[in-house]
Short mmCIF file of N, CA, C and O in Angstrom, two decimals:
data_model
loop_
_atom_site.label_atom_id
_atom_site.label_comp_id
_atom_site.label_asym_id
_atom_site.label_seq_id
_atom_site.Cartn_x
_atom_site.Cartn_y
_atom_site.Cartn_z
N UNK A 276 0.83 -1.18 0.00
CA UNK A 276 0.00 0.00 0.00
C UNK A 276 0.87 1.25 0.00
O UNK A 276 2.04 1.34 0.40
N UNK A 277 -0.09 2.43 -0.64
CA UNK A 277 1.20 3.10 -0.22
C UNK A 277 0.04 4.62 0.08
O UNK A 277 -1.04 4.83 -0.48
N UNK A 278 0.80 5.52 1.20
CA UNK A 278 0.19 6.76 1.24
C UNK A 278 0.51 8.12 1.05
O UNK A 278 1.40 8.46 0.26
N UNK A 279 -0.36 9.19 1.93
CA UNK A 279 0.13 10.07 1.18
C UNK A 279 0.01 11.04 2.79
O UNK A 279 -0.53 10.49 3.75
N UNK A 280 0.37 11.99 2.87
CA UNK A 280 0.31 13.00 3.70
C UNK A 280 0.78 14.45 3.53
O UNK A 280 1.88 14.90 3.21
N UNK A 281 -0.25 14.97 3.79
CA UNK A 281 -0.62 16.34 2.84
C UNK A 281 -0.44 17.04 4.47
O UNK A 281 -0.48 16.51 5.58
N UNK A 282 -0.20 18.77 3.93
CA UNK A 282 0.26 19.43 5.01
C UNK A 282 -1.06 20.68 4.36
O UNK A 282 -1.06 21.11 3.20
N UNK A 283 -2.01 21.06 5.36
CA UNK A 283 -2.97 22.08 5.13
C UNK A 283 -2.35 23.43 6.07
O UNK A 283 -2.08 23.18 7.24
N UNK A 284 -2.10 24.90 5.55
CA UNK A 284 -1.96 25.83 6.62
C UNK A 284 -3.16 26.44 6.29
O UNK A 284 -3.61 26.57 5.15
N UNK A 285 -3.79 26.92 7.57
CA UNK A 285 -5.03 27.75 7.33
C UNK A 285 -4.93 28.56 8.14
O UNK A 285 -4.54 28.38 9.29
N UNK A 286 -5.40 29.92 7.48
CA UNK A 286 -5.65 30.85 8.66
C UNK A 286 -6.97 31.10 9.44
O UNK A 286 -8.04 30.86 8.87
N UNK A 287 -6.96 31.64 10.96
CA UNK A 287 -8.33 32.12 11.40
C UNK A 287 -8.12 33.67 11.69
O UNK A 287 -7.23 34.32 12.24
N UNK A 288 -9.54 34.01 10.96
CA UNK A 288 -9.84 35.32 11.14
C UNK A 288 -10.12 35.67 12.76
O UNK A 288 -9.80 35.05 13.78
N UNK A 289 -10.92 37.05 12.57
CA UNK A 289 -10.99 37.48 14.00
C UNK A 289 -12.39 36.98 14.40
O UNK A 289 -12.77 37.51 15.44
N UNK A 290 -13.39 35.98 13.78
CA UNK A 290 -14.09 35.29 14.60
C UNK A 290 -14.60 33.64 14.03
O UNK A 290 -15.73 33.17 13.90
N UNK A 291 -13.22 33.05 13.79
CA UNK A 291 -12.38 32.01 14.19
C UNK A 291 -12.22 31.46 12.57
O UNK A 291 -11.45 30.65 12.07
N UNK A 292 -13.25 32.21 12.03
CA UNK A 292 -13.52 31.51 10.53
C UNK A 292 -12.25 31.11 9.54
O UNK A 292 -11.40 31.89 9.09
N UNK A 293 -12.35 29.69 9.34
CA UNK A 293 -11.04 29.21 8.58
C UNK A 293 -10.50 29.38 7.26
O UNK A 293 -11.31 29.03 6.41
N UNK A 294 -9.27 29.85 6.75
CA UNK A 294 -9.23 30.34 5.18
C UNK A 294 -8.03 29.60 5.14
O UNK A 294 -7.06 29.56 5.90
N UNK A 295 -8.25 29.15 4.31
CA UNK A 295 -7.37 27.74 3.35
C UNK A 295 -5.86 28.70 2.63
O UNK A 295 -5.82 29.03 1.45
N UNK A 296 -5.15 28.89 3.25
CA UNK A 296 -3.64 29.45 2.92
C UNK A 296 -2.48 28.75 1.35
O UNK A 296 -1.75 29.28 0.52
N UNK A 297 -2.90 27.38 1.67
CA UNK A 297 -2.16 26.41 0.88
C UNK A 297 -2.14 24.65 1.03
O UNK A 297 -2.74 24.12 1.97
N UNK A 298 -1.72 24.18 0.46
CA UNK A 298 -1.79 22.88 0.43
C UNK A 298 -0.08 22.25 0.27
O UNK A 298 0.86 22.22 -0.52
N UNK A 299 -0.44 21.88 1.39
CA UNK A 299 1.90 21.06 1.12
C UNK A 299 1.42 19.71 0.66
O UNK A 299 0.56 18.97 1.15
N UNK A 300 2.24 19.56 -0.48
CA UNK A 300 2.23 17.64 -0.68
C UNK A 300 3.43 17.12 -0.61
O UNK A 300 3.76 16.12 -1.25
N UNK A 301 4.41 17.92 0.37
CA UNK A 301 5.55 17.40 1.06
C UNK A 301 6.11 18.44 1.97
O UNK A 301 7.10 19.16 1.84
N UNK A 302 4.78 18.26 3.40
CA UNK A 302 4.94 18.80 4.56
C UNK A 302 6.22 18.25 5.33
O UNK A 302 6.51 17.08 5.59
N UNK A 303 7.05 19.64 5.67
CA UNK A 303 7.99 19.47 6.61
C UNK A 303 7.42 18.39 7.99
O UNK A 303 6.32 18.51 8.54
N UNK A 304 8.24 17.57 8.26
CA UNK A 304 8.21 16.61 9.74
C UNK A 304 9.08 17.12 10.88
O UNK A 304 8.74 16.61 11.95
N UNK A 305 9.94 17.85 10.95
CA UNK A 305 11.44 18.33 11.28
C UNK A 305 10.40 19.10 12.60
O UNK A 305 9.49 19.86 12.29
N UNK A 306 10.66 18.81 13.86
CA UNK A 306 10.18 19.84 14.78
C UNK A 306 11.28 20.98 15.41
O UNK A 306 12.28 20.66 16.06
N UNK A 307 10.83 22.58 15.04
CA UNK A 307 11.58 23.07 15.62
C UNK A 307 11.59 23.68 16.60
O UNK A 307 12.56 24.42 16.75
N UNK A 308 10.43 23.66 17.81
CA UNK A 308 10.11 23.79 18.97
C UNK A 308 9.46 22.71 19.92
O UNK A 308 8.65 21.87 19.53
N UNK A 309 9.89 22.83 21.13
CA UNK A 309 8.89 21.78 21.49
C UNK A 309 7.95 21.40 21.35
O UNK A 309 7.75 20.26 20.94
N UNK A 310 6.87 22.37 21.70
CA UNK A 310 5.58 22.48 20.71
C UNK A 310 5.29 21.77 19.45
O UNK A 310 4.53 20.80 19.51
N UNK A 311 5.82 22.15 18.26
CA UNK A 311 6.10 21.97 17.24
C UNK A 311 6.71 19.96 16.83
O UNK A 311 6.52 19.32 15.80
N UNK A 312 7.30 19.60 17.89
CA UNK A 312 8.18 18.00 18.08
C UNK A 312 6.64 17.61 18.22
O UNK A 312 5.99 17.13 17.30
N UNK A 313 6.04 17.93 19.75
CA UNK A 313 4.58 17.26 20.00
C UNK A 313 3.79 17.65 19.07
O UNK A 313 3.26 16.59 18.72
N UNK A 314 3.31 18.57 18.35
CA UNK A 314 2.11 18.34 17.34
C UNK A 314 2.48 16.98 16.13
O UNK A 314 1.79 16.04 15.72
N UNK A 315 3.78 17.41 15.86
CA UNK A 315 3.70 16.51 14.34
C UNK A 315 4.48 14.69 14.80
O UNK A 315 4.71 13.85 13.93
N UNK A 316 4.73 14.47 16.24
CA UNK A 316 5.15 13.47 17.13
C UNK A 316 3.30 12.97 17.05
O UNK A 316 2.90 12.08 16.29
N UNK A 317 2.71 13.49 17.66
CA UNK A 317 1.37 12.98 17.73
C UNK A 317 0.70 12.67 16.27
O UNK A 317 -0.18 11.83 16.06
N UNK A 318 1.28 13.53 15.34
CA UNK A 318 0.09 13.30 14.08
C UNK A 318 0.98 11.53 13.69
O UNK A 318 0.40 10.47 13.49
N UNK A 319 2.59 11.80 13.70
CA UNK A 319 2.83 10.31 13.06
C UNK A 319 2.52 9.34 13.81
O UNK A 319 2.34 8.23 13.31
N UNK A 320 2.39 9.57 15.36
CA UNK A 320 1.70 8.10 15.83
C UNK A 320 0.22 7.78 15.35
O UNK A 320 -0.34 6.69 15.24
N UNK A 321 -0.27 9.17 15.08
CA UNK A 321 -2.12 8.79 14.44
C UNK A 321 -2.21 7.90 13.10
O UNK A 321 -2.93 6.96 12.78
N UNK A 322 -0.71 8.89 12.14
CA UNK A 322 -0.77 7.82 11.13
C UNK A 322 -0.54 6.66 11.07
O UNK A 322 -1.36 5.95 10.49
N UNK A 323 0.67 6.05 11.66
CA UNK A 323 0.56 4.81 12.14
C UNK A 323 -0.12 4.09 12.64
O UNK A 323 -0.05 2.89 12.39
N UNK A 324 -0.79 4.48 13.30
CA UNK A 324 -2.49 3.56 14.24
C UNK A 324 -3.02 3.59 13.15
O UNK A 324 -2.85 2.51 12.58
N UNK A 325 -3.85 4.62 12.29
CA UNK A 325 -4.57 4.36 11.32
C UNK A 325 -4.05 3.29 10.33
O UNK A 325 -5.05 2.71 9.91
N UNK A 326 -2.96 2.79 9.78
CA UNK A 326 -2.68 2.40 9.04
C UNK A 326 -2.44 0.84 9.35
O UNK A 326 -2.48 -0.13 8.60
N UNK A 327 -2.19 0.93 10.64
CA UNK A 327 -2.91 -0.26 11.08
C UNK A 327 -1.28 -1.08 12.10
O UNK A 327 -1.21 -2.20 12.61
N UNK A 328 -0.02 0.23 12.06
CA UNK A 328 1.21 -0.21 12.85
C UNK A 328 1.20 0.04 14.17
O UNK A 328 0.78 1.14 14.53
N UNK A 329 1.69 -0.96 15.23
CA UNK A 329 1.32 -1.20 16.51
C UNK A 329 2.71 -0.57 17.49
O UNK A 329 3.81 -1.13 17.60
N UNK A 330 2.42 0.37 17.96
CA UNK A 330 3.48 0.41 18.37
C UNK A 330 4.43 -0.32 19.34
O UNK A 330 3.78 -1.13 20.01
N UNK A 331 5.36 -0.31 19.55
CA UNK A 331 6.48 -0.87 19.84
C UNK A 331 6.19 -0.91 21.51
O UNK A 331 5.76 0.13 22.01
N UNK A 332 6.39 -1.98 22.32
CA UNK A 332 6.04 -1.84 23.74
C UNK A 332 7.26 -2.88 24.14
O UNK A 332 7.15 -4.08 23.88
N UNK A 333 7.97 -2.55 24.55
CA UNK A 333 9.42 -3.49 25.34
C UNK A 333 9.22 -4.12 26.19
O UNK A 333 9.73 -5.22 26.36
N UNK A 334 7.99 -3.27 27.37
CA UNK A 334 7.67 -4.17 28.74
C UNK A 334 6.51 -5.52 28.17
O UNK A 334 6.62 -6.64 28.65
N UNK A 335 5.62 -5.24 27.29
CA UNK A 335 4.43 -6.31 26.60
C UNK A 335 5.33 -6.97 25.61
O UNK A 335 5.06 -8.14 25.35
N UNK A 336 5.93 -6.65 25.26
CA UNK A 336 7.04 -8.11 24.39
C UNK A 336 7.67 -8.51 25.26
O UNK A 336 7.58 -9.73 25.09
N UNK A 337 8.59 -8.28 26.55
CA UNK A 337 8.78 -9.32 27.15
C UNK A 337 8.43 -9.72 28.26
O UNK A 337 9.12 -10.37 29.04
N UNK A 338 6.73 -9.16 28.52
CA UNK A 338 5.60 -10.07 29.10
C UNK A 338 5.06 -11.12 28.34
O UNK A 338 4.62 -12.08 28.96
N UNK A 339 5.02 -11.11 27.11
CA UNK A 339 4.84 -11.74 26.11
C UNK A 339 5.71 -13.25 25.86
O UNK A 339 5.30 -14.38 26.12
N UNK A 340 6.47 -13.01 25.52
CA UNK A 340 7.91 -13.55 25.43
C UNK A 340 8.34 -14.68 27.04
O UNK A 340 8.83 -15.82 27.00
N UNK A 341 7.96 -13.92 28.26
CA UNK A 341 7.66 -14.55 29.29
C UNK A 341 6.42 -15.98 29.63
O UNK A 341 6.66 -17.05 30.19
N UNK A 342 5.19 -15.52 29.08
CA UNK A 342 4.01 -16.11 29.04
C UNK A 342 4.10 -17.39 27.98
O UNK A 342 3.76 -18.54 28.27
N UNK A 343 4.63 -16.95 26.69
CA UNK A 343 4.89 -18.24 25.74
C UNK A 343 6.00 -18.83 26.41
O UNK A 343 5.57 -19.90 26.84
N UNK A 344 7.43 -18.68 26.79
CA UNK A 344 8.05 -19.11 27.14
C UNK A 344 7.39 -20.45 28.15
O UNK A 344 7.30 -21.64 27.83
N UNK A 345 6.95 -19.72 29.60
CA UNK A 345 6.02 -20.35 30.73
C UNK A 345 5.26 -21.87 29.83
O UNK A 345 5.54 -23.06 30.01
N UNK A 346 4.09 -21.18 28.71
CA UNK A 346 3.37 -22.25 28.14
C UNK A 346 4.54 -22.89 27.51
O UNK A 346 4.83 -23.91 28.15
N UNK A 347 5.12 -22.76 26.78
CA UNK A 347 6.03 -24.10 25.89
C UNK A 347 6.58 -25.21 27.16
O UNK A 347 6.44 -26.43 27.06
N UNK A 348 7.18 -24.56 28.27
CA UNK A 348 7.60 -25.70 29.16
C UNK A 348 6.31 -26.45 29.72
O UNK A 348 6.56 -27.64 29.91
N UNK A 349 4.85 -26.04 30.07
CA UNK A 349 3.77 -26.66 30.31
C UNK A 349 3.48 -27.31 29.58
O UNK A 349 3.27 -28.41 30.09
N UNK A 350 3.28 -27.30 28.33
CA UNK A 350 2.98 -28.07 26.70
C UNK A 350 1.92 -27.29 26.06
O UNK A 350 1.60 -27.43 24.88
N UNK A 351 1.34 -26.36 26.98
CA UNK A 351 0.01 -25.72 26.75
C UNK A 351 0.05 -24.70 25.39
O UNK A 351 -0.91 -24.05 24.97
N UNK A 352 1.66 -24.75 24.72
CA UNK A 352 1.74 -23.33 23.92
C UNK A 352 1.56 -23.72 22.30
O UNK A 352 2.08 -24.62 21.63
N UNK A 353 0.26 -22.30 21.82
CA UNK A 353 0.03 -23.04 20.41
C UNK A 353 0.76 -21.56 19.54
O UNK A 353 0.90 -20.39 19.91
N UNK A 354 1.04 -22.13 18.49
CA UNK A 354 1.95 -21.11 17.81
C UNK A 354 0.99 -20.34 17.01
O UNK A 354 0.08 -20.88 16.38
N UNK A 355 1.21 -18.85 17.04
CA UNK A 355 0.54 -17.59 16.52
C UNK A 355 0.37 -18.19 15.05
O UNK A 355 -0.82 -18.16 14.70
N UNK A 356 1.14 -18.66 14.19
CA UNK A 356 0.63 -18.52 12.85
C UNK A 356 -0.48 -19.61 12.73
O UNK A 356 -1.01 -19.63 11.62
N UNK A 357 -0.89 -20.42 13.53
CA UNK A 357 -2.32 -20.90 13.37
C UNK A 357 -2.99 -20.48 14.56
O UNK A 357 -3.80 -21.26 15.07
N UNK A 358 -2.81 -19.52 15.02
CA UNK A 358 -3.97 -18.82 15.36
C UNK A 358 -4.48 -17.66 14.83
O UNK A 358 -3.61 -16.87 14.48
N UNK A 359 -5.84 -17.26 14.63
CA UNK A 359 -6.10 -15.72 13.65
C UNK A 359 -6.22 -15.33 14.52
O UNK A 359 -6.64 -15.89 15.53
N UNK A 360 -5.81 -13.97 14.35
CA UNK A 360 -6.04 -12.80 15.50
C UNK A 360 -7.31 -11.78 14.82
O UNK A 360 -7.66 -10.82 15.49
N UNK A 361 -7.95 -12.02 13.52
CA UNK A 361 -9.15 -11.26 13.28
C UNK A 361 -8.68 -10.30 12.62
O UNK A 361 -9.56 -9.67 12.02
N UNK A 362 -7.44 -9.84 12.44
CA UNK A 362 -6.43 -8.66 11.47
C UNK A 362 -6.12 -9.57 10.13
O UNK A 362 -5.95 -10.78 10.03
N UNK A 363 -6.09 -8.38 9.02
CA UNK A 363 -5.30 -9.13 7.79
C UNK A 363 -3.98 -8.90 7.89
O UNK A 363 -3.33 -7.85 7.97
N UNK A 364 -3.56 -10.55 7.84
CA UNK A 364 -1.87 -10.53 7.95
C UNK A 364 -1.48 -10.62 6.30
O UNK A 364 -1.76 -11.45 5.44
N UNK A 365 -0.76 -9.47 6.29
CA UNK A 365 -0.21 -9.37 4.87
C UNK A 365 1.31 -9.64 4.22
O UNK A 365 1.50 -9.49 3.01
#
């Protein structure tokens, strides 16, 4: 798949009304204030969730990693690729 991410600046007047400034179809990512790190830090984790990428968790992979471990020595452990998780694995 592939996407796209568009950069809108708009201005607000003096009673709030929005006017369409321009359209970026290769919006800067680069934060140069703190401010600025957290707005476009938050928009790429949105894109990523939307798109369907999980983020990265170190302590739940090796809770994870712990729990299968545990089941394989019980016998109880069944392997993820025959189980569906209800997502398309691509």
């Amino acid at each position: 798949s592939c996407y796209e991410l568009f950069g809108f600046d708009v201005f607000l007047d003096k009673v709030l009304r929005p006017w369409l400034i321009e359209v970026n179809i290769s919006p800067s990512l680069m934060g140069s204030s703190p401010l600025d790190q957290k707005i476009k830090g938050t928009l790429m984790a949105d894109v990523f969730h939307l798109i369907g990428n999980v983020p990265y968790d170190e302590k739940a992979l090796k809770s994870d990693r712990l729990v299968e471990k545990m089941q394989r020595r019980s016998g109880s452990y069944r392997s993820k690729k025959n189980v569906s998780s209800g997502r398309n694995n691509q």
